[in-house]
Short mmCIF file of C-alpha atoms and ligand atoms in Angstrom, two decimals:
data_model
loop_
_atom_site.label_atom_id
_atom_site.label_comp_id
_atom_site.label_asym_id
_atom_site.label_seq_id
_atom_site.Cartn_x
_atom_site.Cartn_y
_atom_site.Cartn_z
CA MET A 19 -7.79 17.60 -20.66
CA THR A 20 -9.11 20.53 -18.70
CA VAL A 21 -12.76 20.65 -17.70
CA GLY A 22 -13.93 24.17 -16.99
CA SER A 23 -11.06 25.70 -15.06
CA GLY A 24 -9.69 22.40 -13.82
CA GLN A 25 -8.02 19.18 -14.85
CA VAL A 26 -9.44 15.65 -14.81
CA TYR A 27 -7.52 13.16 -12.69
CA VAL A 28 -8.09 9.40 -12.76
CA VAL A 29 -7.33 7.36 -9.62
CA THR A 30 -7.31 3.65 -10.39
CA GLY A 31 -8.02 1.59 -7.27
CA GLY A 32 -9.55 4.77 -5.87
CA CYS A 33 -11.88 2.90 -3.52
CA GLY A 34 -9.06 1.06 -1.77
CA PHE A 35 -7.23 1.80 1.49
CA LEU A 36 -4.70 4.20 -0.12
CA GLY A 37 -6.97 5.18 -3.01
CA SER A 38 -9.79 6.51 -0.84
CA HIS A 39 -7.34 8.61 1.22
CA LEU A 40 -5.87 9.88 -2.05
CA VAL A 41 -9.28 10.97 -3.36
CA ARG A 42 -9.91 12.91 -0.15
CA MET A 43 -6.41 14.42 -0.28
CA LEU A 44 -6.92 15.62 -3.86
CA LEU A 45 -10.29 17.13 -2.97
CA GLU A 46 -8.81 19.03 -0.07
CA HIS A 47 -5.42 20.10 -1.40
CA GLU A 48 -5.39 20.06 -5.21
CA LYS A 49 -6.95 23.26 -6.53
CA ASN A 50 -6.22 22.57 -10.22
CA ILE A 51 -8.76 19.78 -10.66
CA SER A 52 -12.45 19.85 -11.48
CA GLU A 53 -13.10 16.10 -11.72
CA ILE A 54 -11.71 13.01 -10.00
CA ARG A 55 -12.57 9.76 -11.74
CA VAL A 56 -12.44 6.93 -9.23
CA PHE A 57 -11.87 3.77 -11.26
CA ASP A 58 -12.30 0.53 -9.32
CA LEU A 59 -13.61 -3.01 -9.54
CA HIS A 60 -15.39 -2.61 -6.21
CA LEU A 61 -17.02 0.80 -5.85
CA ASP A 62 -17.43 2.54 -2.50
CA GLU A 63 -20.55 4.61 -3.06
CA SER A 64 -19.71 6.85 -0.08
CA LEU A 65 -16.98 8.48 -2.17
CA ARG A 66 -19.62 9.82 -4.54
CA THR A 67 -20.94 12.09 -1.78
CA LEU A 68 -17.55 13.82 -1.58
CA SER A 69 -18.30 15.87 -4.72
CA ASN A 70 -18.47 19.58 -4.05
CA ASP A 71 -19.27 22.63 -6.14
CA ARG A 72 -15.65 22.83 -7.34
CA VAL A 73 -14.76 19.16 -7.90
CA LYS A 74 -16.95 16.32 -9.16
CA VAL A 75 -16.11 12.83 -7.89
CA ARG A 76 -17.16 10.34 -10.55
CA LEU A 77 -17.19 6.63 -9.72
CA ILE A 78 -16.39 4.35 -12.63
CA SER A 79 -16.81 0.63 -12.22
CA GLY A 80 -14.28 -1.28 -14.28
CA ASP A 81 -11.59 -3.93 -14.43
CA ILE A 82 -8.01 -2.75 -14.92
CA SER A 83 -7.25 -6.00 -16.73
CA ARG A 84 -9.72 -5.06 -19.49
CA LEU A 85 -8.20 -2.51 -21.86
CA GLU A 86 -11.53 -1.17 -23.02
CA ASP A 87 -12.61 -0.40 -19.44
CA VAL A 88 -9.39 1.49 -18.86
CA ARG A 89 -9.53 3.38 -22.15
CA GLU A 90 -13.07 4.54 -21.43
CA ALA A 91 -12.12 5.71 -17.93
CA LEU A 92 -9.09 7.64 -19.18
CA ARG A 93 -10.79 9.25 -22.19
CA GLY A 94 -10.55 13.03 -21.82
CA SER A 95 -8.49 12.90 -18.63
CA HIS A 96 -5.27 14.73 -17.90
CA LEU A 97 -3.37 12.53 -15.43
CA VAL A 98 -3.61 9.03 -13.95
CA ILE A 99 -2.58 7.93 -10.49
CA HIS A 100 -2.45 4.16 -10.79
CA THR A 101 -2.90 2.48 -7.39
CA ALA A 102 -5.14 -0.45 -8.43
CA SER A 103 -3.48 -3.71 -7.52
CA LEU A 104 -4.09 -7.09 -5.93
CA VAL A 105 -2.12 -6.87 -2.70
CA ASP A 106 -1.73 -10.50 -1.67
CA VAL A 107 1.24 -12.23 -0.04
CA TRP A 108 -0.93 -14.89 1.61
CA GLY A 109 -2.00 -16.98 -1.35
CA ARG A 110 -5.60 -15.77 -1.29
CA VAL A 111 -5.49 -15.12 -5.03
CA PRO A 112 -3.95 -17.32 -7.76
CA ALA A 113 -0.59 -16.07 -9.06
CA SER A 114 -2.10 -15.80 -12.54
CA LYS A 115 -4.74 -13.38 -11.25
CA ILE A 116 -2.12 -11.25 -9.50
CA THR A 117 -0.17 -11.04 -12.76
CA GLU A 118 -3.32 -10.30 -14.75
CA VAL A 119 -4.26 -7.36 -12.53
CA ASN A 120 -0.88 -5.98 -11.48
CA VAL A 121 1.09 -6.46 -14.70
CA THR A 122 -1.45 -6.70 -17.52
CA GLY A 123 -3.53 -4.05 -15.76
CA THR A 124 -0.54 -1.71 -15.74
CA MET A 125 0.15 -2.46 -19.40
CA ASN A 126 -3.47 -1.49 -20.11
CA VAL A 127 -3.08 1.79 -18.25
CA LEU A 128 0.04 2.60 -20.26
CA GLN A 129 -1.66 1.61 -23.52
CA ALA A 130 -4.73 3.67 -22.65
CA CYS A 131 -2.52 6.70 -21.82
CA LYS A 132 -0.96 6.45 -25.28
CA GLU A 133 -4.28 5.97 -27.11
CA GLU A 134 -6.26 8.51 -25.10
CA GLU A 135 -3.50 11.16 -25.12
CA VAL A 136 -2.98 11.14 -21.36
CA GLN A 137 0.48 12.57 -20.76
CA TYR A 138 1.10 11.93 -17.06
CA LEU A 139 1.12 8.74 -14.98
CA VAL A 140 2.09 8.34 -11.32
CA TYR A 141 2.43 4.67 -10.38
CA THR A 142 2.03 3.31 -6.86
CA SER A 143 4.79 0.77 -6.60
CA SER A 144 6.09 -0.73 -3.36
CA MET A 145 9.18 -1.21 -1.21
CA GLU A 146 8.81 -4.87 -2.15
CA VAL A 147 10.07 -4.10 -5.62
CA VAL A 148 13.44 -3.97 -3.82
CA GLY A 149 12.93 -6.24 -0.82
CA PRO A 150 13.36 -7.62 1.69
CA ASN A 151 14.48 -10.77 -0.09
CA ILE A 152 13.98 -14.20 1.49
CA HIS A 153 17.75 -14.56 2.11
CA GLY A 154 17.50 -12.27 5.14
CA ASP A 155 19.66 -9.52 3.62
CA HIS A 156 18.90 -6.45 5.73
CA PHE A 157 18.23 -3.12 4.02
CA TYR A 158 19.13 -0.57 6.68
CA ARG A 159 18.32 3.10 6.03
CA GLY A 160 18.72 2.44 2.30
CA ASN A 161 17.85 4.82 -0.55
CA GLU A 162 16.91 4.59 -4.22
CA ASP A 163 20.55 3.99 -5.20
CA THR A 164 21.49 1.47 -2.50
CA GLU A 165 22.85 -1.78 -3.93
CA TYR A 166 20.73 -4.74 -2.80
CA ARG A 167 20.40 -8.41 -3.76
CA ILE A 168 16.92 -8.22 -5.26
CA TYR A 169 15.35 -11.65 -5.44
CA HIS A 170 11.68 -12.19 -6.22
CA LYS A 171 9.79 -15.41 -6.60
CA GLU A 172 6.52 -14.56 -4.86
CA PRO A 173 3.76 -13.44 -7.26
CA TYR A 174 3.04 -10.09 -5.62
CA PRO A 175 6.52 -8.55 -5.41
CA LEU A 176 7.33 -10.05 -8.81
CA SER A 177 4.26 -8.40 -10.33
CA LYS A 178 5.03 -5.02 -8.73
CA ALA A 179 8.61 -5.16 -10.01
CA LYS A 180 7.46 -6.03 -13.54
CA ALA A 181 4.79 -3.32 -13.49
CA GLU A 182 7.20 -0.67 -12.23
CA LYS A 183 9.71 -1.59 -14.94
CA LEU A 184 7.01 -1.18 -17.61
CA VAL A 185 6.02 2.21 -16.17
CA LEU A 186 9.57 3.54 -16.10
CA GLU A 187 10.37 2.21 -19.59
CA ALA A 188 7.28 4.01 -20.91
CA ASN A 189 8.60 7.39 -19.80
CA GLY A 190 9.24 9.56 -22.89
CA ALA A 191 7.17 7.35 -25.20
CA LYS A 192 5.31 9.10 -27.98
CA ILE A 193 1.55 9.14 -27.51
CA LYS A 194 -1.28 9.91 -29.91
CA GLY A 195 -1.15 13.53 -31.02
CA GLY A 196 2.65 13.56 -31.01
CA LYS A 197 3.05 14.39 -27.31
CA LEU A 198 5.22 12.45 -24.88
CA LEU A 199 4.15 10.30 -21.91
CA TYR A 200 5.79 11.12 -18.56
CA THR A 201 5.79 8.56 -15.75
CA CYS A 202 7.21 8.18 -12.26
CA SER A 203 6.94 5.51 -9.58
CA LEU A 204 6.47 5.87 -5.81
CA ARG A 205 7.59 3.06 -3.50
CA PRO A 206 5.79 3.24 -0.14
CA THR A 207 7.06 1.12 2.74
CA GLY A 208 4.40 -0.62 4.89
CA ILE A 209 1.43 1.72 4.89
CA TYR A 210 -0.67 2.13 8.06
CA GLY A 211 -3.59 4.30 9.04
CA GLU A 212 -7.37 4.54 9.02
CA GLY A 213 -8.87 1.65 7.08
CA HIS A 214 -5.80 -0.66 7.03
CA GLU A 215 -7.30 -4.14 6.59
CA LEU A 216 -4.32 -5.94 8.09
CA MET A 217 -4.54 -3.86 11.27
CA LYS A 218 -8.19 -4.92 11.54
CA GLN A 219 -7.00 -8.55 11.37
CA PHE A 220 -4.38 -8.00 14.08
CA HIS A 221 -7.02 -6.32 16.23
CA ARG A 222 -9.48 -9.20 15.74
CA GLN A 223 -6.77 -11.76 16.41
CA GLY A 224 -5.74 -9.90 19.58
CA LEU A 225 -9.28 -9.89 20.90
CA ARG A 226 -9.32 -13.67 20.60
CA THR A 227 -6.14 -13.93 22.71
CA GLY A 228 -7.34 -11.68 25.50
CA ARG A 229 -5.71 -8.57 24.02
CA CYS A 230 -2.32 -10.24 24.14
CA VAL A 231 0.16 -10.12 21.28
CA PHE A 232 2.77 -12.87 21.56
CA ARG A 233 6.10 -11.59 20.30
CA ALA A 234 7.39 -13.57 17.33
CA ILE A 235 10.01 -11.23 15.84
CA PRO A 236 13.16 -9.88 17.58
CA PRO A 237 12.59 -6.21 18.55
CA ALA A 238 15.86 -5.28 16.79
CA ILE A 239 14.38 -6.12 13.37
CA GLU A 240 13.20 -2.73 12.08
CA HIS A 241 10.52 -2.26 9.45
CA GLY A 242 9.82 1.02 7.69
CA ARG A 243 6.19 2.16 7.98
CA VAL A 244 4.47 5.21 6.48
CA TYR A 245 1.18 6.92 7.32
CA VAL A 246 -1.43 6.61 4.56
CA GLY A 247 -2.09 10.36 4.60
CA ASN A 248 1.56 11.07 3.80
CA VAL A 249 1.52 8.50 1.01
CA ALA A 250 -1.51 10.27 -0.46
CA TRP A 251 0.19 13.65 -0.03
CA MET A 252 3.33 12.42 -1.82
CA HIS A 253 1.21 11.18 -4.73
CA LEU A 254 -0.47 14.58 -4.99
CA LEU A 255 2.86 16.40 -5.02
CA ALA A 256 4.41 14.00 -7.54
CA ALA A 257 1.38 14.38 -9.84
CA ARG A 258 1.62 18.15 -9.60
CA GLN A 259 5.38 18.36 -10.16
CA LEU A 260 5.50 15.72 -12.90
CA GLN A 261 3.53 18.18 -15.04
CA ILE A 262 5.75 21.14 -14.18
CA HIS A 263 9.16 19.41 -14.28
CA PRO A 264 8.65 16.26 -16.41
CA SER A 265 12.36 15.99 -17.20
CA THR A 266 13.20 15.89 -13.48
CA LEU A 267 10.56 13.40 -12.29
CA GLY A 268 10.02 11.48 -15.53
CA GLY A 269 11.33 7.90 -15.32
CA GLN A 270 12.26 8.26 -11.64
CA VAL A 271 11.46 6.10 -8.59
CA TYR A 272 10.99 7.54 -5.10
CA PHE A 273 10.77 5.72 -1.80
CA CYS A 274 7.78 6.94 0.16
CA TYR A 275 8.22 7.22 3.91
CA ASP A 276 7.84 9.73 6.73
CA SER A 277 8.88 10.34 10.35
CA SER A 278 7.12 7.21 11.65
CA PRO A 279 9.56 5.49 14.01
CA TYR A 280 11.70 2.60 12.83
CA LYS A 281 10.51 -0.39 14.90
CA SER A 282 9.81 -4.07 14.54
CA TYR A 283 6.52 -4.71 12.77
CA GLU A 284 4.93 -5.94 15.99
CA ASP A 285 6.24 -3.13 18.20
CA PHE A 286 5.05 -0.57 15.66
CA ASN A 287 1.54 -2.06 15.63
CA MET A 288 1.55 -1.90 19.42
CA GLU A 289 1.85 1.90 19.16
CA PHE A 290 -1.84 1.75 18.29
CA LEU A 291 -3.10 -1.51 19.81
CA SER A 292 -1.76 -0.64 23.27
CA ALA A 293 -4.20 2.29 23.29
CA CYS A 294 -6.94 -0.37 23.32
CA GLY A 295 -5.48 -2.29 26.26
CA PHE A 296 -3.44 -4.73 24.16
CA LYS A 297 -0.14 -5.93 25.62
CA ILE A 298 2.82 -7.56 23.88
CA ILE A 299 4.07 -10.63 25.73
CA GLY A 300 7.83 -11.20 25.81
CA SER A 301 10.76 -8.87 25.44
CA ARG A 302 12.11 -11.35 22.86
CA PRO A 303 10.43 -13.97 20.66
CA LEU A 304 8.51 -16.51 22.75
CA VAL A 305 9.38 -19.36 20.39
CA PRO A 306 12.64 -20.02 18.56
CA TYR A 307 12.77 -19.06 14.89
CA PHE A 308 12.95 -22.67 13.69
CA LEU A 309 9.64 -23.48 15.42
CA LEU A 310 8.04 -20.40 13.90
CA TYR A 311 9.38 -21.45 10.52
CA LEU A 312 7.96 -24.96 11.00
CA LEU A 313 4.58 -23.41 11.82
CA ALA A 314 4.82 -21.23 8.71
CA LEU A 315 5.67 -24.31 6.63
CA LEU A 316 2.72 -26.16 8.16
CA ASN A 317 0.46 -23.27 7.16
CA ALA A 318 1.80 -23.45 3.62
CA LEU A 319 1.22 -27.23 3.55
CA MET A 320 -2.32 -26.80 4.87
CA GLN A 321 -2.98 -24.18 2.18
CA TRP A 322 -1.77 -26.62 -0.48
CA VAL A 323 -3.83 -29.53 0.88
CA LEU A 324 -7.01 -27.44 1.19
CA HIS A 325 -6.51 -25.76 -2.21
CA GLY A 326 -9.67 -26.09 -4.25
CA PHE A 327 -11.83 -26.81 -1.20
CA PHE A 328 -11.14 -23.82 1.01
CA THR A 329 -8.89 -20.78 0.85
CA TYR A 330 -6.70 -21.21 3.90
CA ALA A 331 -4.54 -18.06 4.03
CA PRO A 332 -3.22 -17.32 7.55
CA ILE A 333 -1.08 -14.26 8.19
CA LEU A 334 1.99 -16.43 8.91
CA ASN A 335 3.63 -18.20 5.98
CA PRO A 336 7.30 -18.69 5.01
CA TYR A 337 7.28 -15.49 2.95
CA THR A 338 5.63 -13.20 5.50
CA LEU A 339 7.89 -14.61 8.20
CA ALA A 340 10.97 -13.93 6.06
CA VAL A 341 9.83 -10.36 5.34
CA ALA A 342 8.92 -9.66 8.96
CA SER A 343 12.26 -11.08 10.12
CA THR A 344 14.40 -8.88 7.86
CA THR A 345 15.15 -5.24 8.52
CA PHE A 346 13.95 -2.95 5.75
CA THR A 347 14.14 0.77 6.44
CA VAL A 348 14.66 3.67 4.06
CA GLN A 349 16.21 7.10 4.49
CA THR A 350 16.38 9.39 1.47
CA ASP A 351 15.81 12.98 0.41
CA LYS A 352 15.31 12.30 -3.31
CA ALA A 353 11.60 13.14 -3.27
CA GLU A 354 12.30 16.28 -1.24
CA LYS A 355 14.98 17.39 -3.67
CA HIS A 356 12.99 16.57 -6.82
CA PHE A 357 9.54 17.77 -5.83
CA GLY A 358 9.66 19.26 -2.38
CA TYR A 359 8.09 16.31 -0.54
CA GLN A 360 7.84 16.76 3.19
CA PRO A 361 5.37 14.65 5.18
CA LEU A 362 2.08 16.49 5.67
CA TYR A 363 1.39 14.66 8.94
CA ALA A 364 3.94 14.48 11.76
CA TRP A 365 4.28 11.14 13.56
CA GLU A 366 2.27 12.28 16.59
CA GLU A 367 -0.64 13.34 14.35
CA ALA A 368 -0.49 10.14 12.29
CA LYS A 369 -0.42 8.11 15.52
CA LYS A 370 -3.34 10.02 17.00
CA ARG A 371 -5.48 9.57 13.87
CA THR A 372 -4.67 5.86 13.66
CA ILE A 373 -5.39 5.28 17.36
CA THR A 374 -8.74 7.03 17.01
CA TRP A 375 -9.58 4.69 14.13
CA VAL A 376 -8.40 1.53 15.93
CA LYS A 377 -10.51 2.53 18.93
CA SER A 378 -13.50 2.87 16.61
CA LEU A 379 -13.03 -0.82 15.77
CA GLU A 380 -13.76 -1.57 19.42
CA VAL A 381 -17.00 0.37 19.31
CA SER A 382 -18.15 -0.97 15.94
CA ARG A 383 -17.32 -4.63 16.53
CA LYS A 384 -20.73 -6.32 16.58
CA ASP A 385 -19.23 -9.64 17.59
CA LEU A 386 -17.34 -8.29 20.62
CA LYS A 387 -19.59 -10.47 22.83
CA ASP A 388 -18.74 -13.53 20.64
CA VAL A 389 -15.13 -13.44 21.72
CA GLY A 390 -16.17 -13.26 25.39
CA GLU A 391 -14.49 -9.92 25.64
CA LYS A 392 -16.38 -7.85 28.20
CA GLY A 393 -13.13 -6.61 29.69
CA ASN A 394 -11.40 -9.98 30.02
CA TYR A 395 -7.71 -9.18 29.76
CA CYS A 396 -5.10 -11.90 29.91
CA CYS A 397 -2.58 -9.66 31.50
CA ASN A 398 -4.43 -7.69 34.16
N1 NAD B 17 -0.78 -1.50 1.91
C1 NAD B 17 0.54 -1.34 1.91
O1 NAD B 17 1.22 -1.52 2.93
C2 NAD B 17 1.23 -0.95 0.64
C3 NAD B 17 2.59 -0.66 0.70
C4 NAD B 17 3.26 -0.30 -0.47
C5 NAD B 17 2.56 -0.19 -1.67
N2 NAD B 17 1.24 -0.48 -1.70
C6 NAD B 17 0.55 -0.34 -3.00
O2 NAD B 17 -0.48 0.65 -2.84
C7 NAD B 17 -1.56 0.38 -3.72
C8 NAD B 17 -2.86 0.37 -2.95
O3 NAD B 17 -2.75 -0.64 -1.98
P1 NAD B 17 -3.83 -0.76 -0.81
O4 NAD B 17 -3.13 -1.24 0.40
O5 NAD B 17 -4.64 0.47 -0.76
O6 NAD B 17 -4.72 -1.99 -1.36
P2 NAD B 17 -6.30 -2.12 -1.48
O7 NAD B 17 -6.55 -3.56 -1.79
O8 NAD B 17 -6.98 -1.50 -0.31
O9 NAD B 17 -6.64 -1.23 -2.77
C9 NAD B 17 -6.47 -1.73 -4.07
C10 NAD B 17 -7.69 -1.30 -4.89
O10 NAD B 17 -7.52 -1.81 -6.21
C11 NAD B 17 -8.78 -2.32 -6.63
N3 NAD B 17 -8.61 -3.36 -7.65
C12 NAD B 17 -8.14 -4.62 -7.47
N4 NAD B 17 -8.23 -5.31 -8.61
C13 NAD B 17 -8.76 -4.47 -9.54
C14 NAD B 17 -9.10 -4.59 -10.91
N5 NAD B 17 -8.94 -5.76 -11.55
N6 NAD B 17 -9.63 -3.52 -11.54
C15 NAD B 17 -9.83 -2.34 -10.88
N7 NAD B 17 -9.53 -2.16 -9.58
C16 NAD B 17 -9.00 -3.22 -8.92
C17 NAD B 17 -9.40 -2.91 -5.37
O11 NAD B 17 -10.82 -3.04 -5.53
C18 NAD B 17 -8.99 -1.90 -4.32
O12 NAD B 17 -9.97 -0.90 -4.14
C19 NAD B 17 -1.22 -0.95 -4.40
O13 NAD B 17 -0.70 -0.70 -5.68
C20 NAD B 17 -0.16 -1.57 -3.49
O14 NAD B 17 0.70 -2.42 -4.22
C21 NAD B 17 0.55 -0.85 -0.59
C1 LIG B 18 2.95 -13.37 12.33
C2 LIG B 18 4.09 -12.43 12.68
C3 LIG B 18 5.41 -13.05 12.23
C4 LIG B 18 3.86 -11.05 12.09
O1 LIG B 18 4.83 -10.16 12.58
C5 LIG B 18 3.91 -11.09 10.55
C6 LIG B 18 3.84 -9.69 9.95
C7 LIG B 18 3.68 -9.75 8.41
C8 LIG B 18 2.28 -10.28 8.07
C9 LIG B 18 3.95 -8.35 7.83
C10 LIG B 18 5.41 -7.92 8.11
C11 LIG B 18 5.83 -7.00 6.97
C12 LIG B 18 4.55 -6.81 6.16
C13 LIG B 18 4.70 -6.36 4.70
C14 LIG B 18 5.42 -5.00 4.60
O2 LIG B 18 4.82 -4.06 5.49
C15 LIG B 18 5.33 -4.43 3.23
C16 LIG B 18 4.43 -4.83 2.30
C17 LIG B 18 4.50 -4.26 0.92
C18 LIG B 18 3.12 -3.83 0.41
O3 LIG B 18 3.23 -3.50 -0.97
C19 LIG B 18 2.10 -4.93 0.57
C20 LIG B 18 2.04 -5.42 2.01
C21 LIG B 18 3.43 -5.89 2.54
C22 LIG B 18 3.85 -7.12 1.75
C23 LIG B 18 3.28 -6.20 4.06
C24 LIG B 18 2.45 -7.47 4.29
C25 LIG B 18 2.42 -7.94 5.75
C26 LIG B 18 3.82 -8.15 6.30
C27 LIG B 18 4.53 -9.27 5.57
#
């Protein structure tokens, strides 16, 4: 549907880390829209103030796992960018809830597209649809066609793989009014940037250890990372080109990455944390892998024992250790060839923006005094 001179886009999960950057990206760079519907379970009222005289930002509170909520949000819209998801690999949320939101929620979006005559859907998938698997099979500079032993048993990657499959299978389906539905799926690697919750956790954790990060993963293990602004930009381009060349993009998957350096997860985080005086201790892991694995197992046992009394969900568990310990990097030009994707932000700009944000955590942390910080550095 076109409102006035522009189209109506729906961004599910639009108040999230990626979603909020996507809303801002659409406002700044997409001239064909007149309304952005931000559909989310947890609304961020600050997004409402982003409306301008050309584009209205409309916040819609709803649950993706309720079909009626989704249908109402999509009614009269032109295109959906579906980013809403429970992103949990720590056992914070029951597996059934992850499935309900990530799989049933996606089924609802597809159903609502068909019933509300929405022809275009861009799905935010994940590298985890492919891997890394828990067998330690490295995926080195792989692309969308690289053979890989895909093995999922964790709820989150399993749910993303199931959801992506549903999205791709729906491409070309007839929708109400006799039109066809066109879908595509974007697979970002580990997203970083302003507002990344996990980075906040690493920052908090580092303050408690005197701004020291104790190396746990061999530096040679490379993990692909991508700046949130480039992920948002790729979604905008895919949404635009899916409408113009549906037969090219329809039913396709695209890895989403940029020129961020290939590094170990810890070394990459230090690109930003070191700007706040953090130091990584050890040129190689300080403890042998088997001890780390025992600690991860202990965390998993503690989570099981405390289940029902307290949600114990530390960063380190057998799954996150396996993922962190397995190289997963992508190198592909499929998105460039199909819809002209080039990162909008170069690495230096992405780094600068992220460092500025991480530094703001220092200023805004009200409990800085609680960790006895006041300039105490373990490694002066
Ligand atoms: N963060 C990463 O490193 C990363 C990497 C690859 C892919 N992704 C994918 O990107 C998307 C966004 O991830 P993110 O990191 O911004 O996560 P996020 O948790 O910040 O955002 C997810 C949003 O979805 C909303 N949501 C959750 N359950 C909902 C429900 N039942 N109904 C409506 N809204 C609901 C949340 O409120 C949140 O605003 C997800 O689909 C995720 O799988 C993330
Ligand atoms: C405690 C150390 C061993 C530390 O290095 C662990 C890091 C670990 C928590 C992260 C390493 C790789 C991350 C995942 C990866 O970036 C991709 C993901 C896909 C995305 O869709 C959701 C997030 C994630 C699963 C991400 C989660 C944190 C890591 C496992």
